[in-house]
Amino acid sequence: MVKVADVVDKLNASVICGNGDLNQDIDFGFASDLMSDVLTIDSDNLLLVTGLNNLQTIRTSEMSDIPYILFVRDKKASEEMKNLAEESGITILECRYSMFRACSILCNMGLEPVY
């Protein structure tokens, strides 16, 4: 379990939208650019790590009850994505790291993988 604030700190990430409480805990992490894979996940309190920055990512997260999305590779959320995430109670983070590097750091921090 890791704090959102620690993820932001270790990944030099930015909080783009969502819950302002950075002391919340994240239990699990899952990385994928395939939203069909994301739809198979059945874990609570999950951080989705992805480089796919489009509305499908937000809608998939909403359907899967994923409260946190981390966009890697310096991918940016559009205004439309931010608005939908806000409506859905999803926190979006952005960082410049590759998916591999971000996942390595998250694992070293103690974030548990889904599988």
N, CA and C of each residue as an Amber inpcrd file, in Angstrom:
protein
   345
   0.8490000  -1.1750000   0.0000000   0.0000000   0.0000000   0.0000000
   0.8970000   1.2410000   0.0000000   0.6140000   2.1820000  -0.8820000
   1.4050000   3.4170000  -0.9530000   0.4580000   4.6190000  -0.9520000
   0.9790000   5.7130000  -0.5200000   0.2120000   6.9640000  -0.5230000
   0.3130000   7.6270000  -1.9040000  -0.7490000   8.2980000  -2.2910000
  -0.7470000   9.0360000  -3.5460000   0.3760000  10.0740000  -3.5280000
   0.5780000  10.7140000  -2.4040000   1.6270000  11.7320000  -2.2870000
   3.0060000  11.1420000  -2.5520000   3.2250000   9.8920000  -2.1080000
   4.5150000   9.2440000  -2.3420000   4.7100000   8.9210000  -3.8220000
   3.6330000   8.5090000  -4.4810000   3.7050000   8.2430000  -5.9240000
   4.0720000   9.5240000  -6.6560000   3.4070000  10.6010000  -6.3090000
   3.6860000  11.8960000  -6.9350000   5.1450000  12.2910000  -6.7060000
   5.6190000  12.0920000  -5.4920000   6.9930000  12.4790000  -5.1490000
   8.0260000  11.6260000  -5.8810000   7.9020000  10.3260000  -5.8090000
   8.9100000   9.4170000  -6.3800000   8.9460000   9.4390000  -7.9090000
   7.8040000   9.7100000  -8.5250000   7.7500000   9.7180000  -9.9900000
   7.8410000  11.1310000 -10.5680000   8.0600000  12.1080000  -9.6870000
   8.0550000  13.5090000 -10.1420000   6.8090000  13.7790000 -10.9840000
   5.6970000  13.2790000 -10.4940000   4.4340000  13.3620000 -11.2260000
   3.6630000  14.6230000 -10.8420000   2.6820000  14.9240000 -11.6410000
   1.7870000  16.0490000 -11.3830000   0.3720000  15.5250000 -11.2060000
  -0.3540000  16.1010000 -10.2730000  -1.7630000  15.7850000 -10.1060000
  -2.5330000  16.7010000 -11.0410000  -3.1980000  16.1170000 -12.0130000
  -3.8830000  16.9010000 -13.0440000  -5.3120000  17.2030000 -12.6470000
  -5.9780000  16.2530000 -12.0480000  -7.3370000  16.4810000 -11.5750000
  -7.7000000  15.3880000 -10.5870000  -8.7740000  15.6200000  -9.8880000
  -9.2690000  14.6030000  -8.9830000  -9.1800000  15.0180000  -7.5470000
  -9.3170000  14.0250000  -6.7040000  -9.3300000  14.2490000  -5.2660000
  -8.0400000  14.9160000  -4.8080000  -8.1620000  15.9820000  -4.0710000
  -6.9970000  16.7060000  -3.6070000  -6.3230000  16.0770000  -2.4100000
  -6.8980000  15.0090000  -1.8510000  -6.3140000  14.3630000  -0.6770000
  -5.2070000  13.4000000  -1.1100000  -3.9740000  13.8440000  -1.0170000
  -2.8440000  13.0260000  -1.4540000  -2.4190000  12.0140000  -0.3980000
  -3.0730000  12.0010000   0.7520000  -2.7510000  11.0300000   1.7950000
  -3.5380000   9.7340000   1.6560000  -4.3090000   9.6200000   0.5990000
  -5.0570000   8.3800000   0.3810000  -4.1010000   7.2620000  -0.0270000
  -4.4740000   6.0410000   0.3220000  -3.6710000   4.8660000   0.0000000
  -4.1120000   4.2340000  -1.3140000  -3.1270000   3.6930000  -2.0180000
  -3.3840000   2.8880000  -3.2180000  -2.9130000   1.4800000  -2.9100000
  -3.7660000   0.4790000  -3.1640000  -3.4390000  -0.8990000  -2.8020000
  -2.7090000  -1.6590000  -3.9080000  -3.1490000  -1.4630000  -5.1560000
  -2.6290000  -2.2660000  -6.2630000  -2.2920000  -1.3940000  -7.4640000
  -1.4010000  -1.9280000  -8.2970000  -1.0670000  -1.2780000  -9.5500000
  -1.2280000  -2.2340000 -10.7100000  -1.5900000  -1.6840000 -11.8630000
  -1.7220000  -2.4690000 -13.0800000  -1.3150000  -1.5760000 -14.2370000
  -0.4680000  -2.1060000 -15.1320000   0.0110000  -1.3210000 -16.2680000
  -0.4470000  -1.9480000 -17.5680000  -1.0470000  -1.1420000 -18.4180000
  -1.4790000  -1.6310000 -19.7220000  -1.9240000  -0.4610000 -20.5890000
  -1.6990000  -0.6350000 -21.8930000  -2.2870000   0.2830000 -22.8610000
  -3.5000000  -0.3520000 -23.5370000  -3.7800000  -1.5790000 -23.1810000
  -4.9310000  -2.2840000 -23.7450000  -6.0960000  -2.2180000 -22.7620000
  -7.0980000  -1.4610000 -23.1150000  -8.2260000  -1.2940000 -22.2060000
  -9.0320000  -2.5830000 -22.0730000  -8.9510000  -3.4650000 -23.0680000
  -9.6200000  -4.7640000 -22.9350000  -8.9940000  -5.5680000 -21.7930000
  -7.6960000  -5.4230000 -21.5970000  -7.0400000  -6.0850000 -20.4550000
  -7.4700000  -5.4470000 -19.1450000  -7.6070000  -4.1390000 -19.1440000
  -7.9970000  -3.4230000 -17.9260000  -9.3890000  -3.8670000 -17.4790000
 -10.2540000  -4.1200000 -18.4370000 -11.6200000  -4.5240000 -18.0990000
 -11.6820000  -5.8800000 -17.4040000 -10.6120000  -6.6590000 -17.4860000
 -10.6040000  -7.9700000 -16.8290000 -10.1910000  -7.8830000 -15.3640000
  -9.7290000  -6.7210000 -14.9290000  -9.2210000  -6.5510000 -13.5650000
 -10.3750000  -6.3850000 -12.5920000 -10.2670000  -7.0980000 -11.4880000
 -11.2780000  -6.9980000 -10.4390000 -10.5810000  -6.7300000  -9.1100000
 -10.0090000  -5.5460000  -8.9780000  -9.3090000  -5.1560000  -7.7480000
  -9.7750000  -3.7710000  -7.3310000  -9.8810000  -3.6030000  -6.0420000
 -10.2670000  -2.3030000  -5.5140000  -9.0340000  -1.4440000  -5.3110000
  -9.2620000  -0.1490000  -5.3410000  -8.2270000   0.8240000  -5.0080000
  -6.9660000   0.6330000  -5.8510000  -7.1440000   0.7290000  -7.1400000
  -6.1200000   0.3980000  -8.1180000  -5.5780000   1.6560000  -8.7950000
  -4.2770000   1.6370000  -9.0610000  -3.6370000   2.6580000  -9.8980000
  -3.4070000   2.0430000 -11.2660000  -3.9980000   2.6270000 -12.3000000
  -3.7660000   2.1950000 -13.6690000  -2.6140000   3.0100000 -14.2380000
  -1.5830000   2.3250000 -14.7020000  -0.4380000   2.9780000 -15.3430000
  -0.5760000   2.7440000 -16.8370000  -0.6500000   3.8180000 -17.6150000
  -0.8770000   3.6680000 -19.0480000  -0.3000000   4.8540000 -19.8260000
  -0.0570000   4.6000000 -21.0800000   0.3480000   5.6680000 -21.9780000
  -0.7650000   6.0180000 -22.9510000  -1.8950000   5.3610000 -22.7890000
  -3.0380000   5.6050000 -23.6810000  -3.8560000   6.7630000 -23.1340000
  -3.6660000   7.9170000 -23.7150000  -4.3490000   9.1020000 -23.1970000
  -5.5060000   9.5040000 -24.1070000  -6.6160000   8.8270000 -23.9260000
  -7.8350000   9.2150000 -24.6280000  -9.0460000   8.9520000 -23.7280000
 -10.2070000   9.3170000 -24.2370000 -11.4220000   9.1880000 -23.4210000
 -11.7370000   7.7350000 -23.0770000 -11.3040000   6.8160000 -23.9340000
 -11.5570000   5.4000000 -23.6620000 -10.9120000   4.9840000 -22.3350000
  -9.7530000   5.5440000 -22.0470000  -9.0690000   5.2240000 -20.7980000
  -9.8980000   5.6690000 -19.5950000 -10.4590000   6.8470000 -19.6750000
 -11.2630000   7.3610000 -18.5640000 -12.5450000   6.5370000 -18.4270000
 -13.1780000   6.2560000 -19.5490000 -14.4350000   5.4870000 -19.4990000
 -14.1980000   4.0570000 -18.9960000 -13.1030000   3.4540000 -19.4200000
 -12.7670000   2.1110000 -18.9490000 -12.5080000   2.1260000 -17.4440000
 -11.7960000   3.1260000 -16.9880000 -11.5120000   3.2410000 -15.5500000
 -12.7910000   3.4400000 -14.7610000 -13.6730000   4.2410000 -15.3140000
 -14.9600000   4.4680000 -14.6570000 -15.7290000   3.1520000 -14.5310000
 -15.7770000   2.3880000 -15.6220000 -16.5120000   1.1170000 -15.6190000
 -15.8820000   0.1070000 -14.6590000 -14.5680000   0.1810000 -14.4900000
 -13.8410000  -0.7790000 -13.6580000 -13.6130000  -0.2860000 -12.2400000
 -14.2080000   0.8490000 -11.9130000 -14.0530000   1.4360000 -10.5720000
 -12.5920000   1.6660000 -10.2000000 -11.8190000   2.1660000 -11.1480000
 -10.4100000   2.4830000 -10.9190000 -10.3190000   3.9600000 -10.5230000
  -9.8480000   4.2370000  -9.3180000  -9.8470000   5.6300000  -8.8510000
  -8.6230000   6.4630000  -9.2510000  -7.5460000   5.7890000  -9.7370000
  -6.3130000   6.5260000 -10.0440000  -5.7600000   6.0970000 -11.3940000
  -5.4020000   7.0780000 -12.2140000  -4.7540000   6.8230000 -13.5060000
  -3.4420000   7.5930000 -13.5240000  -2.3740000   6.9050000 -13.9190000
  -1.0810000   7.5490000 -14.1120000  -0.7240000   7.4760000 -15.5850000
  -0.6400000   8.6320000 -16.2240000  -0.1910000   8.6710000 -17.6180000
   1.3200000   8.8000000 -17.6280000   1.9660000   7.8770000 -18.3440000
   3.4220000   7.8720000 -18.4320000   3.8570000   8.4160000 -19.7950000
   5.1540000   8.4760000 -19.9940000   5.7630000   8.9310000 -21.2590000
   5.3380000  10.3500000 -21.6240000   5.0980000  11.1480000 -20.6030000
   4.7450000  12.5590000 -20.7890000   3.4450000  12.7500000 -21.5820000
   2.5670000  11.7700000 -21.4990000   1.2520000  11.8900000 -22.1310000
   0.3950000  12.8370000 -21.3070000  -0.3710000  13.6530000 -21.9970000
  -1.1760000  14.6800000 -21.3430000  -2.6590000  14.3900000 -21.5030000
  -3.4010000  14.6230000 -20.4420000  -4.8600000  14.4880000 -20.4850000
  -5.4610000  15.7360000 -21.1140000  -6.4320000  15.5420000 -21.9990000
  -7.1320000  16.6760000 -22.6040000  -8.1320000  17.2580000 -21.6020000
  -8.6530000  18.4100000 -21.9150000  -9.6720000  19.0300000 -21.0540000
 -10.8990000  18.1350000 -20.9470000 -11.2910000  17.5260000 -22.0510000
 -12.4380000  16.6230000 -22.0530000 -12.1800000  15.4310000 -21.1270000
 -10.9800000  14.9150000 -21.1640000 -10.6200000  13.7970000 -20.2860000
 -10.6450000  14.2370000 -18.8210000 -10.1040000  15.4060000 -18.5460000
 -10.0870000  15.9240000 -17.1730000 -11.5160000  16.1070000 -16.6560000
 -12.3780000  16.6600000 -17.4920000 -13.7610000  16.8900000 -17.0700000
 -14.4740000  15.5680000 -16.7670000 -14.2780000  14.5780000 -17.6320000
 -14.9090000  13.2810000 -17.4120000 -14.3500000  12.6080000 -16.1610000
 -13.0580000  12.7260000 -15.9610000 -12.4380000  12.1370000 -14.7670000
 -12.9760000  12.7990000 -13.5030000 -13.1040000  14.1070000 -13.5280000
 -13.6450000  14.8270000 -12.3620000 -15.0600000  14.3460000 -12.0570000
 -15.8790000  14.2370000 -13.1000000 -17.2620000  13.7680000 -12.9190000
 -17.3020000  12.3550000 -12.3400000 -16.3100000  11.5600000 -12.6790000
 -16.2750000  10.1540000 -12.2700000 -15.4970000   9.9270000 -10.9800000
 -14.9430000  10.9800000 -10.4040000 -14.1840000  10.8350000  -9.1660000
 -12.8390000  10.1590000  -9.3550000 -12.2530000  10.3210000 -10.5330000
 -10.9670000   9.7000000 -10.8550000  -9.8600000  10.7440000 -10.7580000
  -8.7830000  10.3700000 -10.0900000  -7.6050000  11.2280000  -9.9910000
  -6.6480000  10.8810000 -11.1260000  -6.2220000  11.8960000 -11.8630000
  -5.2610000  11.6940000 -12.9560000  -3.9160000  12.2730000 -12.5530000
  -2.8860000  11.4450000 -12.7320000  -1.5050000  11.8640000 -12.5270000
  -0.7770000  11.7640000 -13.8630000   0.2230000  12.5910000 -14.0500000
   1.0540000  12.5250000 -15.2510000   2.5160000  12.5400000 -14.8410000
   3.3290000  11.7260000 -15.5480000   4.7740000  11.7700000 -15.3070000
   5.5140000  11.5750000 -16.6270000   6.7750000  11.9010000 -16.6270000
   7.5750000  11.8370000 -17.8410000   8.2310000  10.4700000 -18.0330000
   8.2330000   9.6410000 -17.0040000   8.9350000   8.3700000 -17.0580000
   8.2600000   7.3940000 -18.0210000   9.0620000   6.4360000 -18.5010000
   8.5120000   5.3510000 -19.3100000   7.6460000   4.4650000 -18.4080000
   6.8360000   3.6460000 -19.0360000   6.0050000   2.7390000 -18.2470000
   6.8870000   1.7870000 -17.4440000   7.9810000   1.3080000 -18.0540000
   8.8780000   0.3770000 -17.3740000   9.4950000   1.0320000 -16.1430000
  10.0070000   2.2150000 -16.3120000  10.6430000   2.9090000 -15.1790000
   9.6230000   3.2220000 -14.0870000   8.4680000   3.7080000 -14.4780000
   7.4310000   4.0380000 -13.4840000   7.0260000   2.7890000 -12.6980000
   6.8370000   1.6740000 -13.4120000   6.4340000   0.4410000 -12.7360000
   7.5410000  -0.0690000 -11.8170000   8.7860000   0.0780000 -12.2410000
   9.9060000  -0.3400000 -11.3870000   9.9100000   0.4440000 -10.0820000
   9.7250000   1.7240000 -10.1870000   9.7040000   2.5850000  -8.9950000
   8.5150000   2.2240000  -8.1030000   7.3590000   2.0310000  -8.7160000
   6.1590000   1.6980000  -7.9340000   6.3280000   0.3680000  -7.2130000
   6.9330000  -0.6210000  -7.8750000   7.1860000  -1.9190000  -7.2190000
   8.1580000  -1.7580000  -6.0600000   9.2060000  -0.9660000  -6.2660000
  10.1760000  -0.7380000  -5.1880000   9.5520000  -0.0070000  -4.0020000
   8.5260000   0.7650000  -4.2620000   7.8250000   1.4720000  -3.1860000
   6.9180000   0.5340000  -2.3920000   6.6290000  -0.6300000  -2.9450000
   5.7680000  -1.5710000  -2.2490000   4.3590000  -1.6790000  -2.8040000
   4.1010000  -1.0370000  -3.9380000   2.7740000  -1.1700000  -4.5430000
   2.6270000  -2.5920000  -5.0730000   1.5790000  -3.2440000  -4.6860000
   1.3510000  -4.6390000  -5.0570000   0.8060000  -4.7490000  -6.4750000
   1.3100000  -5.7200000  -7.2450000   0.7230000  -5.9510000  -8.5730000
  -0.5950000  -6.7080000  -8.4400000  -1.4280000  -6.6100000  -9.4440000
  -2.6940000  -7.3410000  -9.4340000  -2.4360000  -8.8310000  -9.5720000
  -1.4870000  -9.1990000 -10.4550000  -1.1600000 -10.6170000 -10.6630000
   0.1970000 -10.9210000 -10.0730000
